[in-house]
CSV table of C-alpha atoms and ligand atoms in Angstrom, one decimal:
chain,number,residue,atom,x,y,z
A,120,UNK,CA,-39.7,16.4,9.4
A,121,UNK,CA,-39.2,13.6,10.9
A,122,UNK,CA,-36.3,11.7,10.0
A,123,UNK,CA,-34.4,8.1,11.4
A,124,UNK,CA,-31.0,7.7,9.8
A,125,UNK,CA,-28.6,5.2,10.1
A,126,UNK,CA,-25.4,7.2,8.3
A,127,UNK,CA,-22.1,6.4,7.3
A,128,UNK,CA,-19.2,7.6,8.3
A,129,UNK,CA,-18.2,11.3,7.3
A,130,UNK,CA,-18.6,14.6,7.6
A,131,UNK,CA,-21.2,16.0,10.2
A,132,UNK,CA,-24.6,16.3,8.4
A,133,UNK,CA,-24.5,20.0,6.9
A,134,UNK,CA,-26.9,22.9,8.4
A,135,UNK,CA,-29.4,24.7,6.5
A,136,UNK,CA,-31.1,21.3,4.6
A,137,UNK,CA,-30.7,20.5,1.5
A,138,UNK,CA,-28.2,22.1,-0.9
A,139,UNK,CA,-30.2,24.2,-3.6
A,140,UNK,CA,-31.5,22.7,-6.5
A,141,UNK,CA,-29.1,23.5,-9.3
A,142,UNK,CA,-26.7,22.0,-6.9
A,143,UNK,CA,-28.1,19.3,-6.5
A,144,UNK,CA,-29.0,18.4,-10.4
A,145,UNK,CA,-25.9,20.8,-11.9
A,146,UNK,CA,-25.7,20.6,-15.5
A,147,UNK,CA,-24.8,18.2,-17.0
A,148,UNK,CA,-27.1,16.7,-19.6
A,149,UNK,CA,-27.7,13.1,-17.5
A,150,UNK,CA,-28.7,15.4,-14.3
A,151,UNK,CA,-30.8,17.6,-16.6
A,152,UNK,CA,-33.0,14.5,-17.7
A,153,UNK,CA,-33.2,13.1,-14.0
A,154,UNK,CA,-34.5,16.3,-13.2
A,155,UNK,CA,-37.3,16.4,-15.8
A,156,UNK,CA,-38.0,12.8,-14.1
A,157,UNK,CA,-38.0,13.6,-11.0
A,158,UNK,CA,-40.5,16.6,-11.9
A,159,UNK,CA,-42.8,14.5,-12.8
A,160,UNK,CA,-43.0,12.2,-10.0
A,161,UNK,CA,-43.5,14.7,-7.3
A,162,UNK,CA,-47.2,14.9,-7.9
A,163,UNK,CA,-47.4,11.5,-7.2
A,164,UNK,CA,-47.0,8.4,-4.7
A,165,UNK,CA,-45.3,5.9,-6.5
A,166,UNK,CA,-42.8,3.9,-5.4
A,167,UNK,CA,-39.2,5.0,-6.5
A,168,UNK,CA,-35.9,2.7,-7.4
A,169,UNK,CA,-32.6,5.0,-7.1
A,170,UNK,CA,-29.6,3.4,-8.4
A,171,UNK,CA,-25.7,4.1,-8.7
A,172,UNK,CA,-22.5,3.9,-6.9
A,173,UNK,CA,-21.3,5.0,-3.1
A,174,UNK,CA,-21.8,8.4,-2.8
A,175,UNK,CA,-23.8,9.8,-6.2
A,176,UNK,CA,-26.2,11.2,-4.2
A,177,UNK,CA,-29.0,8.6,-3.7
A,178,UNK,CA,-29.5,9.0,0.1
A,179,UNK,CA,-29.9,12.8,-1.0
A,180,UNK,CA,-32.3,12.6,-3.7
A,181,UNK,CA,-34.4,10.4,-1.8
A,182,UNK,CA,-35.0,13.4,0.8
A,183,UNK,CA,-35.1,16.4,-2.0
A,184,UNK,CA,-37.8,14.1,-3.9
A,185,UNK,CA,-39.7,13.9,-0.4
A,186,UNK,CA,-39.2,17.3,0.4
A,187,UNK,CA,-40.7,18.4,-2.6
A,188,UNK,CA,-43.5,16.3,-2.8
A,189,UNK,CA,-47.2,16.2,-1.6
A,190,UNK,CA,-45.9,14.1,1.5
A,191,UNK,CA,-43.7,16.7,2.9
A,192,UNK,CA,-45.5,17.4,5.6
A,193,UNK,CA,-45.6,13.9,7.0
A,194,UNK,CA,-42.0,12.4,7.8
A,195,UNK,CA,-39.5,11.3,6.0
A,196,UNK,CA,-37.8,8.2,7.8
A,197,UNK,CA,-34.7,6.4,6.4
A,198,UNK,CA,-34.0,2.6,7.0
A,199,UNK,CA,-29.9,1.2,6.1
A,200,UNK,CA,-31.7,-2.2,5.8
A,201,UNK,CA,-27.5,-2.8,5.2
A,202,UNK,CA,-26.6,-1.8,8.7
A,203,UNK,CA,-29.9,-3.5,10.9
A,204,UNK,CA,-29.5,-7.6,11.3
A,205,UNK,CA,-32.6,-9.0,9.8
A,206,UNK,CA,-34.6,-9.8,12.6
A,207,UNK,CA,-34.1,-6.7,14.6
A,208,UNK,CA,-34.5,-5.4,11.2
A,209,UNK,CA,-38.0,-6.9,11.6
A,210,UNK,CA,-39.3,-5.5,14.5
A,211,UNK,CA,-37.6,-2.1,13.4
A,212,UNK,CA,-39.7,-1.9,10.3
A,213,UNK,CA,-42.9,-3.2,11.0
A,214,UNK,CA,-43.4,-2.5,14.9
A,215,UNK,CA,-44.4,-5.4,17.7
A,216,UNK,CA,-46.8,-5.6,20.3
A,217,UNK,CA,-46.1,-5.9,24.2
A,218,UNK,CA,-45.6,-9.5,24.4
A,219,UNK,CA,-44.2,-10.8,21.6
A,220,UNK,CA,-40.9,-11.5,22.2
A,221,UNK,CA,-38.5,-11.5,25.3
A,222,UNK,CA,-37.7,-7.9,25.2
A,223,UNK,CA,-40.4,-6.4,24.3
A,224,UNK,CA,-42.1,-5.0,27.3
A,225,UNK,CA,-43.8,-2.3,26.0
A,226,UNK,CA,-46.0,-2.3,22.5
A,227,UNK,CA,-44.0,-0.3,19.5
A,228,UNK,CA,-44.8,1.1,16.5
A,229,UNK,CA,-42.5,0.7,13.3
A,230,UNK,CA,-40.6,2.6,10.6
A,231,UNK,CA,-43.8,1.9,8.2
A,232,UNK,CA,-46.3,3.3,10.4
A,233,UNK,CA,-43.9,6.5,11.3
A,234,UNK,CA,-43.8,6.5,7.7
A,235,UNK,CA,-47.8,7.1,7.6
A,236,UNK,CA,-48.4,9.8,5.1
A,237,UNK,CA,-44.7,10.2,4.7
A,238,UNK,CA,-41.8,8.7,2.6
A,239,UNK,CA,-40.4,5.5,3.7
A,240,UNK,CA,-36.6,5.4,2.1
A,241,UNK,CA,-35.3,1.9,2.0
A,242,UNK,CA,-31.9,2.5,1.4
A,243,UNK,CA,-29.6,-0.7,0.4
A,244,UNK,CA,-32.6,-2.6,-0.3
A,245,UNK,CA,-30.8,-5.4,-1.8
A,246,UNK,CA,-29.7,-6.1,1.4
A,247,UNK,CA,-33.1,-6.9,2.9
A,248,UNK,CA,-33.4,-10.6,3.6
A,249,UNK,CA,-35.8,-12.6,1.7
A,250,UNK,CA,-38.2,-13.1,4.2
A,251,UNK,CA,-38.5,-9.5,4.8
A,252,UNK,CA,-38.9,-8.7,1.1
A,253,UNK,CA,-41.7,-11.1,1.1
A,254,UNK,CA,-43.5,-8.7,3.5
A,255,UNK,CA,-42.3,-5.3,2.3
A,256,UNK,CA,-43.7,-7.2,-1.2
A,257,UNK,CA,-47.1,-7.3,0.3
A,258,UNK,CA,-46.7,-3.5,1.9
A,259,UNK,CA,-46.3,-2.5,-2.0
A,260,UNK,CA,-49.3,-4.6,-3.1
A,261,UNK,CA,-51.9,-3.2,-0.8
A,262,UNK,CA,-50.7,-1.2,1.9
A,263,UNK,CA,-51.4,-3.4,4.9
A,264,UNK,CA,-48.6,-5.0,7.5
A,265,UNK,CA,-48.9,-6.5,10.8
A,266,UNK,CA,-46.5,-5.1,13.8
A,267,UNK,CA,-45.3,-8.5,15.1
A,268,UNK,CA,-47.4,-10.8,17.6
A,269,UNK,CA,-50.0,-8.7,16.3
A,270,UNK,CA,-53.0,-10.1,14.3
A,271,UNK,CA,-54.8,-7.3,13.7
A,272,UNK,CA,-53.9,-5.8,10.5
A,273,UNK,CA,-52.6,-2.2,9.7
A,274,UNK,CA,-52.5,-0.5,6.7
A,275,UNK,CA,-49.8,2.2,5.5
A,276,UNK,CA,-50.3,5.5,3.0
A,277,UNK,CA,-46.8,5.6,2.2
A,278,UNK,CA,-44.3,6.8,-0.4
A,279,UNK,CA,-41.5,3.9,-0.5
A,280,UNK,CA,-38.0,5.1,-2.1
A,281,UNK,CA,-35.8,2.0,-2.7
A,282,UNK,CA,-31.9,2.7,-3.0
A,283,UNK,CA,-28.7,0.2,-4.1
A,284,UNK,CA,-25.6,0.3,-5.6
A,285,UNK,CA,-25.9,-3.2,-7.0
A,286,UNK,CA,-27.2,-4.5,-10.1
A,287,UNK,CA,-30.5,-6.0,-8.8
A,288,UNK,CA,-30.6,-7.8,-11.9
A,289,UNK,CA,-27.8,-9.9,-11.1
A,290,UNK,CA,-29.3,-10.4,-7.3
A,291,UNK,CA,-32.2,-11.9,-9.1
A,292,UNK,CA,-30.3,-14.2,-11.1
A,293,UNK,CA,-28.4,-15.7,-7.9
A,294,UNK,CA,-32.0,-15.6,-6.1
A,295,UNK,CA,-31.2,-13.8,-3.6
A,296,UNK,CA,-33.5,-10.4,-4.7
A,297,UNK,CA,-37.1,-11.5,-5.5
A,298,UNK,CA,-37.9,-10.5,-9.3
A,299,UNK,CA,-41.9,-9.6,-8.3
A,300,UNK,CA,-40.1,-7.1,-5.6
A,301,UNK,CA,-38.0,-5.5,-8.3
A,302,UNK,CA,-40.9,-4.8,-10.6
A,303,UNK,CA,-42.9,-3.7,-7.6
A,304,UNK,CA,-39.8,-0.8,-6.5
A,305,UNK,CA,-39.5,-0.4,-9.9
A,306,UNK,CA,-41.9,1.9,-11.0
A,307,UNK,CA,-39.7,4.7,-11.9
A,308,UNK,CA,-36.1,4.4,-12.2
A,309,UNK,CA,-33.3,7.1,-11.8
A,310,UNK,CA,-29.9,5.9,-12.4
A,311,UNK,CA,-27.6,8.8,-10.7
A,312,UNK,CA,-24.5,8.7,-12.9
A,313,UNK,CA,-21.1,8.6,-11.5
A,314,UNK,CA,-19.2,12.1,-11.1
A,315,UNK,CA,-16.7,11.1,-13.7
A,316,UNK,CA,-19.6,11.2,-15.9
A,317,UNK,CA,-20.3,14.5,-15.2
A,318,UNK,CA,-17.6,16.2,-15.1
A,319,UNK,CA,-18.9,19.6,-16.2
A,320,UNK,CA,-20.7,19.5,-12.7
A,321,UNK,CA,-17.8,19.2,-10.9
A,322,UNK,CA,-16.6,22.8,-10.7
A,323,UNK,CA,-19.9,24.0,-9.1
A,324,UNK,CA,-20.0,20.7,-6.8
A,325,UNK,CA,-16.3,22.1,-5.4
A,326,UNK,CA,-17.1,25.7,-5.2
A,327,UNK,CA,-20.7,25.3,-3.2
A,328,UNK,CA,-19.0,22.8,-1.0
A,329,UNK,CA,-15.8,25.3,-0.3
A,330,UNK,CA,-18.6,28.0,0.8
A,331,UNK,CA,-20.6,25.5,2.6
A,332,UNK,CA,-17.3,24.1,4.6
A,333,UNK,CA,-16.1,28.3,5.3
A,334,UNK,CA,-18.7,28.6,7.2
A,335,UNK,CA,-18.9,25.6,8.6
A,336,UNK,CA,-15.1,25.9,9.6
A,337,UNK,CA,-15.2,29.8,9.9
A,338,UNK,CA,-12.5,30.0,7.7
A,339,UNK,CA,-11.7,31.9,4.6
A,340,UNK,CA,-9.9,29.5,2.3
A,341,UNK,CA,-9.8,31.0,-1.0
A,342,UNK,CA,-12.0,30.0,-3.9
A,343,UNK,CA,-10.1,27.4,-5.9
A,344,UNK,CA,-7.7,28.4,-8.9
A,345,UNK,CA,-8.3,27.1,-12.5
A,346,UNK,CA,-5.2,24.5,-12.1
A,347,UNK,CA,-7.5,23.5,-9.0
A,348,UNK,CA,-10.2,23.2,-11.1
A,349,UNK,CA,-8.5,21.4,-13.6
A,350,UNK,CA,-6.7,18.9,-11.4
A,351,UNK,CA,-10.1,18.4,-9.6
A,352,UNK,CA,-11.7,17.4,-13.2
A,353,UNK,CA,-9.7,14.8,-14.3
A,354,UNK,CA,-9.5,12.5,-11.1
A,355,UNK,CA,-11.4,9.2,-11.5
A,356,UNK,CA,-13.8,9.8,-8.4
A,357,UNK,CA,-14.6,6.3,-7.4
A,358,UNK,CA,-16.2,7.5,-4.3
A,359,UNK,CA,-17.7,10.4,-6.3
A,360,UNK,CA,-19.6,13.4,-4.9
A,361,UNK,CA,-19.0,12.4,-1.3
A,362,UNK,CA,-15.0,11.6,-2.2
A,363,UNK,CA,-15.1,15.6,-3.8
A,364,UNK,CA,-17.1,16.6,-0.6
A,365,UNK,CA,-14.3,15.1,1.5
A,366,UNK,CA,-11.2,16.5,-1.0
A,367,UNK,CA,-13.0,20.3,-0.7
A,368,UNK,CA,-12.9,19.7,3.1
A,369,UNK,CA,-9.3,19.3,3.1
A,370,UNK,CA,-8.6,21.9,0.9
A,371,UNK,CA,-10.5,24.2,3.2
A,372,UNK,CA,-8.4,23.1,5.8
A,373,UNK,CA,-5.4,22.7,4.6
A,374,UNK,CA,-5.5,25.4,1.7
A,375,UNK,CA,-4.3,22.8,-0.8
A,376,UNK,CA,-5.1,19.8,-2.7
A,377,UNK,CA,-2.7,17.0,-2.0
A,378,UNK,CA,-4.9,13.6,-2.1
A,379,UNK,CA,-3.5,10.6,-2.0
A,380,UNK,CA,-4.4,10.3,-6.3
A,381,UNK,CA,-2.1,12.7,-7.8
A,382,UNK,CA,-3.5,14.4,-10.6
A,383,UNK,CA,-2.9,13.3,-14.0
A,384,UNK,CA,-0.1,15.4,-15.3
A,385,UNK,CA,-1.4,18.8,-17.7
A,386,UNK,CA,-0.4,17.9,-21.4
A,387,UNK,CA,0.8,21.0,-21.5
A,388,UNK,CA,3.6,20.2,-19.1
A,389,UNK,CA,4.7,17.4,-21.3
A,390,UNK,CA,8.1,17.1,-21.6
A,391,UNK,CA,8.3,18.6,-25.3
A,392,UNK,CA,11.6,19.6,-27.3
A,393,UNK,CA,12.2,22.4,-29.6
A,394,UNK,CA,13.6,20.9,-32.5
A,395,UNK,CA,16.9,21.5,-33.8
A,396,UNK,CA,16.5,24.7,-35.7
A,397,UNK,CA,14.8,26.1,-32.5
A,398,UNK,CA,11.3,26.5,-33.9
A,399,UNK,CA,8.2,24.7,-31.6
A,400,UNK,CA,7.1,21.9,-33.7
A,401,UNK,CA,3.1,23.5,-32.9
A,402,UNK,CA,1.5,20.8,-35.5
A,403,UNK,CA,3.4,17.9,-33.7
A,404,UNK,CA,2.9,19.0,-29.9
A,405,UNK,CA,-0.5,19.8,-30.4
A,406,UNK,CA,-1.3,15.7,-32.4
A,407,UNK,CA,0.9,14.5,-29.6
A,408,UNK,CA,-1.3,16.4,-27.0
A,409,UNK,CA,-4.4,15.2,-28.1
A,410,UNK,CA,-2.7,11.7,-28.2
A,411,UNK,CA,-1.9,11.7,-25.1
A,412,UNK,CA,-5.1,12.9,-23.8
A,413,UNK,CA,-6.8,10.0,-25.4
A,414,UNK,CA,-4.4,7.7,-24.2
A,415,UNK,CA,-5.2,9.0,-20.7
A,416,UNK,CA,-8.9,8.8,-21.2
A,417,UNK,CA,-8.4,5.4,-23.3
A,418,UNK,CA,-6.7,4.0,-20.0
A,419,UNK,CA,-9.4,5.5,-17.7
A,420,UNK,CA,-12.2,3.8,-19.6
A,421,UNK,CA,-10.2,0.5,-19.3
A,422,UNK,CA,-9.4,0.1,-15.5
A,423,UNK,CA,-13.3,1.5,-15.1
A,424,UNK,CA,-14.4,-1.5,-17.0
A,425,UNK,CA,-11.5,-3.5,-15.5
A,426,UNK,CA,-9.8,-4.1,-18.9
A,427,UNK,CA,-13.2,-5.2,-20.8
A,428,UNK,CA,-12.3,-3.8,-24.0
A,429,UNK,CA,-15.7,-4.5,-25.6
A,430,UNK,CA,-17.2,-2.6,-22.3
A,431,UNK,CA,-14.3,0.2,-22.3
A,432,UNK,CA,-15.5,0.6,-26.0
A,433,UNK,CA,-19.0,1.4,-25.3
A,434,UNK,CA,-18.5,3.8,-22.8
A,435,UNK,CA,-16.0,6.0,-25.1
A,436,UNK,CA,-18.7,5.6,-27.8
A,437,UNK,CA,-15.8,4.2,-30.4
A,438,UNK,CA,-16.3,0.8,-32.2
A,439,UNK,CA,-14.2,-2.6,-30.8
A,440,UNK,CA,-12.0,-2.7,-33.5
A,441,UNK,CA,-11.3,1.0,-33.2
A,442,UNK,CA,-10.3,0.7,-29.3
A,443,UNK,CA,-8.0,-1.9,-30.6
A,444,UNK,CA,-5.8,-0.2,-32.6
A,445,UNK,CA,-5.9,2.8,-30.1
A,446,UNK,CA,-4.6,0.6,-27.4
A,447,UNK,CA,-1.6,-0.6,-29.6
A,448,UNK,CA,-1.3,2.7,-30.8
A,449,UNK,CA,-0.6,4.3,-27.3
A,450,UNK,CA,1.2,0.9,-25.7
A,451,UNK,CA,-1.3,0.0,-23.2
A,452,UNK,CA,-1.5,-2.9,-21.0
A,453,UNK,CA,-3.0,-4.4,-18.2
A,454,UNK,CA,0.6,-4.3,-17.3
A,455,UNK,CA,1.9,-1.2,-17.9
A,456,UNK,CA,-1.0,0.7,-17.0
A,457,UNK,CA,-0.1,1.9,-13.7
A,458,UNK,CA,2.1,4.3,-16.0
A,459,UNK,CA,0.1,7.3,-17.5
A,460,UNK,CA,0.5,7.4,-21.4
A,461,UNK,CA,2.7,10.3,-21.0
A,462,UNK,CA,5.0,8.8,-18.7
A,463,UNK,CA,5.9,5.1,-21.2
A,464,UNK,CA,8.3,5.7,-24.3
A,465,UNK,CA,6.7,7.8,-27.3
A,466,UNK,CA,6.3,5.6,-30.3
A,467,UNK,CA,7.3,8.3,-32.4
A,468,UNK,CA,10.2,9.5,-30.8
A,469,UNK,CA,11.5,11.3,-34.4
A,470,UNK,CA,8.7,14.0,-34.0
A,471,UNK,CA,9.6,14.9,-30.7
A,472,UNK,CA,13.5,15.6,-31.0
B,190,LIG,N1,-26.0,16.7,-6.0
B,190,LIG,C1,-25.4,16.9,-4.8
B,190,LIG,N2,-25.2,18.2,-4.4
B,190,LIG,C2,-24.6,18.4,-3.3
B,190,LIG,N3,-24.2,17.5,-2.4
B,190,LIG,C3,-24.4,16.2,-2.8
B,190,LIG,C4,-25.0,15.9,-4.0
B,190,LIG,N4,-25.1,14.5,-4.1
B,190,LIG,C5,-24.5,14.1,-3.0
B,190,LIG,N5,-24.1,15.0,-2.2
B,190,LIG,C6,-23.4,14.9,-0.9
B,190,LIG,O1,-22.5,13.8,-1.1
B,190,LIG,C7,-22.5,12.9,0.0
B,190,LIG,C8,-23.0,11.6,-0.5
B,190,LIG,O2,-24.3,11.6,-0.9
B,190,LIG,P1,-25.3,10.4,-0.5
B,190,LIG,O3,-25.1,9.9,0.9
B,190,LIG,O4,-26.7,10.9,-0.8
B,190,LIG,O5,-24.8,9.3,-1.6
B,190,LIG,P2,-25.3,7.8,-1.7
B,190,LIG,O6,-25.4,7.6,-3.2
B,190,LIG,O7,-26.5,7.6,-0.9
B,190,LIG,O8,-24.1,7.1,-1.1
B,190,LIG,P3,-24.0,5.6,-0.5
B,190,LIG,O9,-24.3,4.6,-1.6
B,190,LIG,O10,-22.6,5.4,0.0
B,190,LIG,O11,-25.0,5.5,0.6
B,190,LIG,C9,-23.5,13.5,1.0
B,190,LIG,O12,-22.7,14.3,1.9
B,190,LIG,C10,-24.4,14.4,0.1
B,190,LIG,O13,-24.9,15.5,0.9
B,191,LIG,MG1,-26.8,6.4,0.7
């Protein structure tokens, strides 16, 4: 499989291919339905939009989905239209001809015709210049490009996968993404959710990671402990599955998990007082447990939707008015909400005596 790649930064690419596939989809019930999606599409040729945030795994879906697929046997070649200026990016894509410009002294074919047969994965296509969407427009519509200072016309079989992490919607609306492009990439959609919103998959992501890194390192760091497991769970993961990727690493290195986000402190380690007559107050510590668990998760949905309560309410699935009184209830504020709930002044200081 052929394969040109303009990467990030990170770790070095991982041997043995892909990771498996209940790695890749875990299961969660958002990976479960991309799954039954992706299933589907295998069969077929149609152009592919992948959307989410740094590091959900769009680069990596783009390849399994190619893997999979009837075109597996042709290549799969990757374009960071991102990291290429636009007219290099040009002459990368569609190819030139001996001639047509200053340096070109020999005639060169592009990523669209290595992409023949293949899958050609345009990864941060918002990036892409409008005059090169207006020809990667007309590669959707019928196949055919021209390599520049070429008139003859060539025509591509090709899968095209389109990845972004921004709202393309929004790139429409400032005209700087064509809206006949969008619906063009846009036959099928997967939006990869972020690893906060899958949290049940994060266990599995850590362990096949720590086995994958062992070897790789030819170490033997032990499997991780359920306060690992724990503390791993509740971080925000902003840079998701490639920030856990890079946590694991240091773990197996290093044998522990000190990041640079501490981990929210256990409710269980709450600073609780028997009361006077020396009996545990279990009713109390228990309400003021789950208290401050949704106080933590109150404030988590906040900053995510930088302090849009309307927004924070959606994604915690309570109504406005609801949120409203929770965020009184547990103190919050923009202000104050560097502090975990925990950490400000109970309300109710009686019950905790
Ligand atoms: N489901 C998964 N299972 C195992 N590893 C994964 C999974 N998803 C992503 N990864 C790993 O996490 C890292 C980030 O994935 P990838 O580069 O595909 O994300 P991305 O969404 O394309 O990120 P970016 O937007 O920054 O380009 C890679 O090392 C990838 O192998
Ligand atoms: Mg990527």
């Amino acid at each position: 499989m052929a394969v040109s790649d303009h990467t990030k930064g990170g770790l070095p690419p991982r041997a043995g291919g892909l990771p498996p596939e209940e790695i890749i989809f875990g299961r969660s019930a958002a990976m479960i339905s991309i799954r039954q999606k992706v299933q589907k599409v295998l069969a077929t040729d149609v152009p592919i939009l992948i959307q989410g945030e740094n590091g959900t795994g769009k680069g990596l879906l783009a390849q399994y989905i190619h893997s999979r697929s009837a075109l597996s046997p042709g290549a799969f070649v990757k374009v960071n239209c991102a990291a290429i200026p636009g007219a290099l990016l040009e002459s990368e894509l569609f190819g030139y001809e001996k001639g047509s410009f200053t340096d070109a002294n020999t005639s060169k074919p592009g990523y669209v015709e290595m992409a023949h047969r293949g899958t050609l994965f345009l990864d941060e296509i918002a990036d892409l210049d409008l005059n090169l969407q207006a020809k990667v427009l007309q590669l959707l519509q019928d196949g055919y490009f021209s390599r520049i200072g070429d008139k003859q016309e060539r025509r591509a079989e090709t899968r095209i996968i389109c990845a972004t992490n921004r709202d393309l919607q929004t790139e429409i609306e400032a005209g700087r993404f064509r809206q006949d492009l969008f619906y063009r990439i846009n036959v099928i959609s997967i939006n990869l959710p972020g690893l906060r919103e899958r949290r049940e998959d994060i266990a599995l992501l850590a362990a096949y990671f720590l086995k994958q890194l062992n070897t790789r390192f030819e170490r033997d760091t032990p499997t991780f402990s359920e306060e690992n497991i724990e503390s791993l769970s509740c971080r925000e993961w902003r840079g998701n599955i490639r920030e856990l990727e890079h946590v694991v690493a240091r773990y197996a290195i290093l044998g522990s998990l000190d990041t640079a986000e501490p981990a929210p402190r256990r409710s269980s380690a709450a600073p609780f007082r028997v009361v006077l007559d020396g009996t545990i107050p279990l009713k109390r510590i228990a309400k003021q447990a789950v208290r401050e668990m949704e106080g933590n998760l109150i404030l988590n949905a906040l900053r995510e939707n930088k302090w849009n309560r309307r927004k924070a309410a959606l994604a915690l699935s309570i109504s406005y008015r609801a949120l409203i009184y929770k965020i009184r209830e547990a103190g919050l504020s923009p202000k104050n909400s560097r502090k975990a709930p925990q950490e400000q002044v109970p309300r109710d200081k009686a019950s905790l005596a």
